[in-house]
Coordinates of C-alpha atoms and ligand atoms in Angstrom, one line a residue:
X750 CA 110.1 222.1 50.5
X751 CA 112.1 219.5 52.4
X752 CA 115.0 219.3 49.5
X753 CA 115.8 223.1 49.7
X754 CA 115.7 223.1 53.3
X755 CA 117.6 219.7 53.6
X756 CA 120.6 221.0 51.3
X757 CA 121.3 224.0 52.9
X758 CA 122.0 222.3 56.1
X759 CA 125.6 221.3 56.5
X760 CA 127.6 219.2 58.7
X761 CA 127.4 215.1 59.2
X762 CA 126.0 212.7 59.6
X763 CA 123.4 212.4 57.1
X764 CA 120.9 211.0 59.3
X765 CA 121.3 214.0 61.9
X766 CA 121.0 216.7 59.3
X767 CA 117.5 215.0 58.1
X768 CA 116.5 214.6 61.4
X769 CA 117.1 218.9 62.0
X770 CA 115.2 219.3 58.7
X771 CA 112.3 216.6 59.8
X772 CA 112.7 218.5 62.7
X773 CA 111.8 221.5 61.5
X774 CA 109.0 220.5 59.2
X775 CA 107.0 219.2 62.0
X776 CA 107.1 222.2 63.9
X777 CA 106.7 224.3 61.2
X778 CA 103.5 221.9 60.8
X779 CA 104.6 221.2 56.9
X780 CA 102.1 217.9 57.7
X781 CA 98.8 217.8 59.3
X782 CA 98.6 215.0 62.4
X783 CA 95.7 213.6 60.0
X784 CA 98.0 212.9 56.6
X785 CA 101.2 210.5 56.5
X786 CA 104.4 211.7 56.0
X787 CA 106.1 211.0 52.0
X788 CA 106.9 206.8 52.6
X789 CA 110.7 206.4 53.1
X790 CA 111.0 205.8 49.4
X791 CA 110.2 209.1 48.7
X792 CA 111.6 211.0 51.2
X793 CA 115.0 208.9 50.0
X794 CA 114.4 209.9 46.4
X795 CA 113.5 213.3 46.8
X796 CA 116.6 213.9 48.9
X797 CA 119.0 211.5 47.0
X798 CA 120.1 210.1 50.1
X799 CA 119.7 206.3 50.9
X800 CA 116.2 204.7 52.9
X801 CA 118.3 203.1 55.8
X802 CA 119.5 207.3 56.4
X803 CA 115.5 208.3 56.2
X804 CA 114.2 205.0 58.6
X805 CA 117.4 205.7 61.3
X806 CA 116.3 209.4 61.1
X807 CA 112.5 208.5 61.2
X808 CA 113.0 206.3 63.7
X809 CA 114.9 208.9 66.3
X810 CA 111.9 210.9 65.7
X811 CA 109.4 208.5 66.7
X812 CA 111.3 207.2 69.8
X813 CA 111.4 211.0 70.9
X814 CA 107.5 210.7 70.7
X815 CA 107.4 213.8 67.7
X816 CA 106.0 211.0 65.1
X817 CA 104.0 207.7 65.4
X818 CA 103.8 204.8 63.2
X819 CA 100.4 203.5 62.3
X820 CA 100.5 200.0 60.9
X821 CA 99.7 199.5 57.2
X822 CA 98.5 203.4 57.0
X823 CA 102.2 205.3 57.6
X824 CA 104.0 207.4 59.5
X825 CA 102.4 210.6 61.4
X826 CA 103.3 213.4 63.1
X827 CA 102.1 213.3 66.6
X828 CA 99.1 214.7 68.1
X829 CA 99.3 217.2 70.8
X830 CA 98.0 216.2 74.4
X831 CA 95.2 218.7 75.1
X832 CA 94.9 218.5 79.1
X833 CA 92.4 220.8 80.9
X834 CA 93.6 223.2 83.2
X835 CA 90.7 223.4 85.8
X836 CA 90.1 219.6 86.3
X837 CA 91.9 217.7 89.1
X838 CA 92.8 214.9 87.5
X839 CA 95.6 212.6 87.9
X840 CA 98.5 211.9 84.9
X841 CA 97.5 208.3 85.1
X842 CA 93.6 209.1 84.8
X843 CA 94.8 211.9 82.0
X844 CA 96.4 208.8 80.2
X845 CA 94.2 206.3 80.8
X846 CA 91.3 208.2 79.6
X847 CA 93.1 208.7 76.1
X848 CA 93.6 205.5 75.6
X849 CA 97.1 205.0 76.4
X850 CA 99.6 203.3 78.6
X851 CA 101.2 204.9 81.6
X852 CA 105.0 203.9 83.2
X853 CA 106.6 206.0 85.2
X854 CA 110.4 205.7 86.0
X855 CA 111.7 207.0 89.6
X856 CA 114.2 209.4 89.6
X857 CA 114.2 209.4 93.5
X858 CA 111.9 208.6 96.2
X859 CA 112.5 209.1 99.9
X860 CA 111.8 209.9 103.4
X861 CA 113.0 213.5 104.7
X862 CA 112.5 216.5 106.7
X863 CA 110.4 219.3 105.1
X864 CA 112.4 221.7 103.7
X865 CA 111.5 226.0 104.7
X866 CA 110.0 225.9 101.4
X867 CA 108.2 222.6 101.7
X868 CA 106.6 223.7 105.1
X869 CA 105.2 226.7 103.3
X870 CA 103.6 225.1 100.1
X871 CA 101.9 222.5 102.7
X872 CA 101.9 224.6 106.1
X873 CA 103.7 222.2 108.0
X874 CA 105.8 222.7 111.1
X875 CA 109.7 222.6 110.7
X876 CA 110.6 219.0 111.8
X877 CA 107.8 217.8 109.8
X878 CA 108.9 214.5 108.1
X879 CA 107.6 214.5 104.2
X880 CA 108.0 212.3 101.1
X881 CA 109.3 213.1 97.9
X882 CA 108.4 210.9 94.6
X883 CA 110.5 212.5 91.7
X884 CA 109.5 210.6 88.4
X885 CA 109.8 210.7 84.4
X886 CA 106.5 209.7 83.9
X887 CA 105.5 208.3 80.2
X888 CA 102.6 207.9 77.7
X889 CA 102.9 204.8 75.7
X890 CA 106.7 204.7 76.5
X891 CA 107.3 208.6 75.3
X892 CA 108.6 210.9 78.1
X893 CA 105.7 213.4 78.8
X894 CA 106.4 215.2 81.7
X895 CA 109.4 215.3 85.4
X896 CA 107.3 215.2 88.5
X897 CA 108.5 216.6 92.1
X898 CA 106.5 215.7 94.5
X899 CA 106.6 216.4 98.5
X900 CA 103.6 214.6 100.2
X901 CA 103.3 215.0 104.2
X902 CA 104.2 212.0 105.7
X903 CA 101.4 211.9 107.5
X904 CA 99.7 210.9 104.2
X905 CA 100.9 207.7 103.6
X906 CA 102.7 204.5 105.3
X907 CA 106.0 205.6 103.6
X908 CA 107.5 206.1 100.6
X909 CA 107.0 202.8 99.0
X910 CA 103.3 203.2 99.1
X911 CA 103.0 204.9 96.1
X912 CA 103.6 202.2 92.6
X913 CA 102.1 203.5 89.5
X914 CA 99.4 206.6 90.8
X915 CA 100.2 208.9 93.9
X916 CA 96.6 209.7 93.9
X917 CA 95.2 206.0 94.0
X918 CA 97.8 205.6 96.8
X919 CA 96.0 208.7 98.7
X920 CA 92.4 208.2 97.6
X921 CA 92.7 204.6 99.2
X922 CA 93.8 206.1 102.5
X923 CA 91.0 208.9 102.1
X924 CA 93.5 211.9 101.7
X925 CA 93.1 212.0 97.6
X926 CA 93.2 216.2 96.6
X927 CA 89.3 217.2 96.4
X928 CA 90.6 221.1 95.9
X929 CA 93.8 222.3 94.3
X930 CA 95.5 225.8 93.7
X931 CA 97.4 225.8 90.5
X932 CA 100.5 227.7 88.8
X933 CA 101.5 227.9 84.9
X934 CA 104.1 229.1 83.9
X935 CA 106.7 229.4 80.8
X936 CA 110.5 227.5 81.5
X937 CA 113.3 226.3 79.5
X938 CA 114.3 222.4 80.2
X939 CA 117.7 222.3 81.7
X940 CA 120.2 220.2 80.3
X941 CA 119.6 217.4 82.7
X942 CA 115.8 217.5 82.3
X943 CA 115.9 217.8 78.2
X944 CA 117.9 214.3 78.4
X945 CA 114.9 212.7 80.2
X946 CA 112.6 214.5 78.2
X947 CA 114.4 213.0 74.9
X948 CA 114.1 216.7 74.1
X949 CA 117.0 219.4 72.5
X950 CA 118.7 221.0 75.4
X951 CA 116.8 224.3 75.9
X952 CA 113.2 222.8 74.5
X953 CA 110.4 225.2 75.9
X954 CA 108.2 223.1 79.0
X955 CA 105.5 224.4 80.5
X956 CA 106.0 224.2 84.5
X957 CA 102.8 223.6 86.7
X958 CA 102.6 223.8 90.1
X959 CA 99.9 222.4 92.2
X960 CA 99.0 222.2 95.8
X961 CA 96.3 219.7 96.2
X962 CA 93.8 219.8 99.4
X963 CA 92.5 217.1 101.2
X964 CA 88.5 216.6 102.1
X965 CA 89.6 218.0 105.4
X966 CA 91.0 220.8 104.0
X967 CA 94.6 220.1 104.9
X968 CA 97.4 220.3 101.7
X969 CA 98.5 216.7 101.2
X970 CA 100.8 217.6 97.9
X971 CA 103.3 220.1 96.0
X972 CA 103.9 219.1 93.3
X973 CA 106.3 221.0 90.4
X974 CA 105.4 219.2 87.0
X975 CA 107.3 220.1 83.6
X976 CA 105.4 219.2 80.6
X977 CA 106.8 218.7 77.2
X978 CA 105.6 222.5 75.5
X979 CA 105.9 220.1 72.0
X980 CA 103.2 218.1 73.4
X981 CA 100.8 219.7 75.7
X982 CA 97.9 222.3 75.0
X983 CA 96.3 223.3 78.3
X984 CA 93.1 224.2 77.6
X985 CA 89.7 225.4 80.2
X986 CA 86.0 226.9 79.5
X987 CA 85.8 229.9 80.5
X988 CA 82.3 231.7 81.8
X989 CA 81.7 235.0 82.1
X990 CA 80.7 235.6 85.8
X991 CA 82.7 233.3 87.4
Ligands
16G1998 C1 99.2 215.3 87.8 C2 99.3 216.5 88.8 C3 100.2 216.2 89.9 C4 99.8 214.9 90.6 C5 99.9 213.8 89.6 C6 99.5 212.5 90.2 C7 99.0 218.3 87.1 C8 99.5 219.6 86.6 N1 99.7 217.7 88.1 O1 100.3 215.2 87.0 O2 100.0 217.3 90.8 O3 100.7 214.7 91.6 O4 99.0 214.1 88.5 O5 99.6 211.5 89.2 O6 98.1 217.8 86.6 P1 99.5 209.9 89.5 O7 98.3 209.7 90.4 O8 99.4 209.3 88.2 O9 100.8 209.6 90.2

């Protein structure tokens, strides 16, 4: 259990070696996302350690989006976002849908010339001019995933077009992706990207790269998104014959 596990961990402080073992338990799935954790109380007792070392560590936990607390019935561990593979939705339809609240925070946004790789994801000339949104994007204010987008510029007014969705911002101007070709695979968060992600340094993410089509048939985004692998099942039916 959580005490045998708790003292052979070493090292200080307190608080950091529960959060390891809390850690641990979760991912281990010790608790199902349907049953509370032990209250603080007991957690404290069991441990012999004092409550305001369990809330600090339970509260780490929960601002890192691993646990969620549910007013009057406890604390939980956090269900997995199950997001469909073969659906061309948007991450603020995906949110929306599930009932929670999107913000996204820019890392960088700005006007430039396509890059050799750029031109090849979205067959554009060299000299092309494109835009690139690179955002931390959140689900009820717990880092989900780091979007790179490069969008021709052709697409939209400029790069202050986009505020909350890149897709509202195309779909108004008729150039929303109706078609997309996708890319999953397995990657380690660097350093830089594990801080934003409120993740340990070298936390698994699952990359996904998309290049979305317009009606016309022309690519109007590559995107490279890295998705929390704690947080994100990616899931599609199958049929036999397709
Ligand atoms: C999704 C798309 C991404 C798109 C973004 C737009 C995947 C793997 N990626 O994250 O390609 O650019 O949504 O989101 O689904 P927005 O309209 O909320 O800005």
């Amino acid at each position: 259990g959580l005490k045998s596990t708790f003292n052979t961990t070493a090292g200080t402080p307190l608080y950091q070696r529960l959060t390891k073992v809390l850690r641990g338990a979760i991912e281990s799935s010790l608790w199902d996302a349907d049953d509370p954790l032990p209250s603080e109380r007991d957690i404290a007792e069991t441990l012999e350690i004092s409550r305001v070392t369990v809330r600090k560590a339970i509260d780490g936990l929960v601002e890192d989006g691993l646990l969620v607390r549910k007013r009057g019935s406890g604390t939980f561990v956090a269900g997995r976002v199950e997001k469909s593979f073969a659906t061309l939705t948007s991450f603020t339809e995906d949110m929306v849908s599930r009932g929670r609240k999107v913000r996204s925070d820019w890392l960088m946004r700005e006007r430039g010339l396509v890059t050799p790789e750029e031109s090849l994801s979205l067959s554009l000339s060299p000299g092309a001019a494109v835009l690139r949104f690179h955002r931390l994007r959140c689900a009820d204010n717990v880092p989900m995933a780091i979007e790179y987008a490069t969008v021709p510029a052709a697409c939209l007014p400029s790069e202050h077009a986009v505020e909350d969705s890149l897709y509202e911002a195309l779909r108004i101007r008729n150039q929303r992706p109706v078609r997309a070709l996708q890319r999953l695979r397995a990657v380690l968060f660097t350093e830089e990207q594990a801080k934003l992600m409120l993740v340990e340094p070298g936390s698994a993410g699952l990359f996904i790269e998309r290049i979305g089509f317009n009606a016309a048939g022309a690519a109007v985004e590559w995107t490279r998104s890295y998705y929390r692998g704690d947080a994100y099942d990616f899931v599609a039916e199958l049929n036999l014959g397709n």
